[in-house]
Coordinates of C-alpha atoms in Angstrom, one line a residue:
M1 CA 11.5 -29.7 22.8
S2 CA 13.9 -30.4 20.0
I3 CA 13.3 -29.6 16.3
G4 CA 13.2 -32.7 14.1
S5 CA 15.8 -33.0 11.3
T6 CA 13.3 -32.2 8.6
H7 CA 12.3 -29.0 10.3
R8 CA 15.9 -28.1 11.1
A9 CA 16.8 -28.6 7.4
V10 CA 14.0 -26.2 6.4
I11 CA 15.1 -23.6 8.9
N12 CA 18.8 -24.0 7.8
A13 CA 17.8 -23.5 4.2
F14 CA 15.7 -20.5 5.0
N15 CA 18.6 -19.0 7.1
A16 CA 21.1 -19.6 4.3
T17 CA 18.8 -17.8 1.9
A18 CA 18.2 -15.0 4.3
A19 CA 21.9 -14.6 5.0
K20 CA 22.6 -13.6 1.4
S21 CA 23.0 -9.9 0.6
Q22 CA 19.9 -10.1 -1.6
P23 CA 16.5 -9.8 0.1
V24 CA 14.6 -13.0 0.6
S25 CA 11.8 -13.3 -2.0
H26 CA 8.2 -13.3 -1.2
R27 CA 8.0 -16.7 -2.7
T28 CA 10.7 -18.0 -0.3
I29 CA 8.8 -16.7 2.7
R30 CA 5.5 -18.2 1.5
T31 CA 7.1 -21.5 0.7
A32 CA 8.8 -21.7 4.1
F33 CA 5.4 -21.2 5.8
L34 CA 3.6 -23.6 3.4
D35 CA 6.2 -26.2 4.3
Q36 CA 4.9 -25.9 7.9
N37 CA 1.3 -26.1 6.7
V38 CA 0.6 -22.4 7.2
E39 CA -0.9 -20.6 4.3
L40 CA -0.3 -16.8 4.4
P41 CA -1.5 -14.2 4.9
L42 CA -1.7 -14.3 8.7
R43 CA -4.6 -12.5 10.5
L44 CA -5.8 -11.9 14.0
S45 CA -8.6 -13.9 15.5
E46 CA -11.8 -11.9 15.9
D47 CA -12.8 -13.9 18.9
D48 CA -9.6 -14.4 21.0
V49 CA -7.1 -11.7 22.0
G50 CA -3.5 -12.4 20.7
V51 CA -4.5 -15.4 18.6
V52 CA -3.0 -15.4 15.1
L53 CA -4.6 -17.5 12.4
D54 CA -3.6 -18.5 8.8
R55 CA -5.6 -17.9 5.7
H56 CA -7.9 -20.8 6.5
G57 CA -8.5 -19.8 10.1
C58 CA -6.2 -22.4 11.6
D59 CA -4.3 -21.3 14.8
V60 CA -0.7 -20.5 14.1
F61 CA 0.3 -19.0 17.5
T62 CA -0.9 -17.1 20.5
V63 CA 0.8 -14.1 22.0
D64 CA 0.8 -14.1 25.8
V65 CA -0.8 -17.5 26.3
N66 CA -0.4 -17.2 30.1
N67 CA -2.2 -13.8 30.2
E68 CA 0.7 -12.0 31.9
R69 CA 0.3 -8.8 29.8
P70 CA -2.7 -6.5 29.4
D71 CA -4.9 -7.4 26.4
E72 CA -3.8 -4.2 24.6
E73 CA -0.1 -5.2 24.8
A74 CA -0.8 -8.8 23.6
M75 CA -2.9 -7.5 20.7
A76 CA -0.2 -4.9 19.7
I77 CA 2.5 -7.6 19.7
A78 CA 0.3 -9.9 17.6
V79 CA -0.4 -7.0 15.1
F80 CA 3.3 -6.2 14.8
I81 CA 4.2 -9.8 14.0
V82 CA 1.3 -10.3 11.6
E83 CA 2.1 -7.1 9.7
C84 CA 5.8 -8.0 9.5
V85 CA 5.2 -11.5 8.2
N86 CA 2.6 -10.5 5.7
E87 CA 4.8 -7.6 4.4
A88 CA 7.8 -9.9 4.1
A89 CA 5.6 -12.4 2.1
G90 CA 4.4 -9.7 -0.3
F91 CA 1.0 -9.1 1.1
T92 CA 0.0 -5.4 1.1
E93 CA -2.9 -3.8 2.9
E94 CA -4.6 -3.4 -0.4
Q95 CA -4.4 -7.1 -1.2
L96 CA -5.7 -8.1 2.2
D97 CA -8.7 -5.8 1.9
A98 CA -9.7 -7.1 -1.6

């Protein structure tokens, strides 16, 4: 599967920003996801192990879709990714609990 030119341009712009010595702003991270129709923060599905959803409950991705890992590993990987993305986008634990 190849990435279309529009998507490639977004990825290249994001990478160019990220390559600078300054940290990428929360706004840049949020905008990059919004450009892909994903509104942050991410969260775990309450019903399906390893499924990650956006703010509106739309599927974003699934960890271990082929069930090759124990559920605990798939869940841990999903948690790590969700926490990293949300932190990079400026969402703290306090904001998510409010």
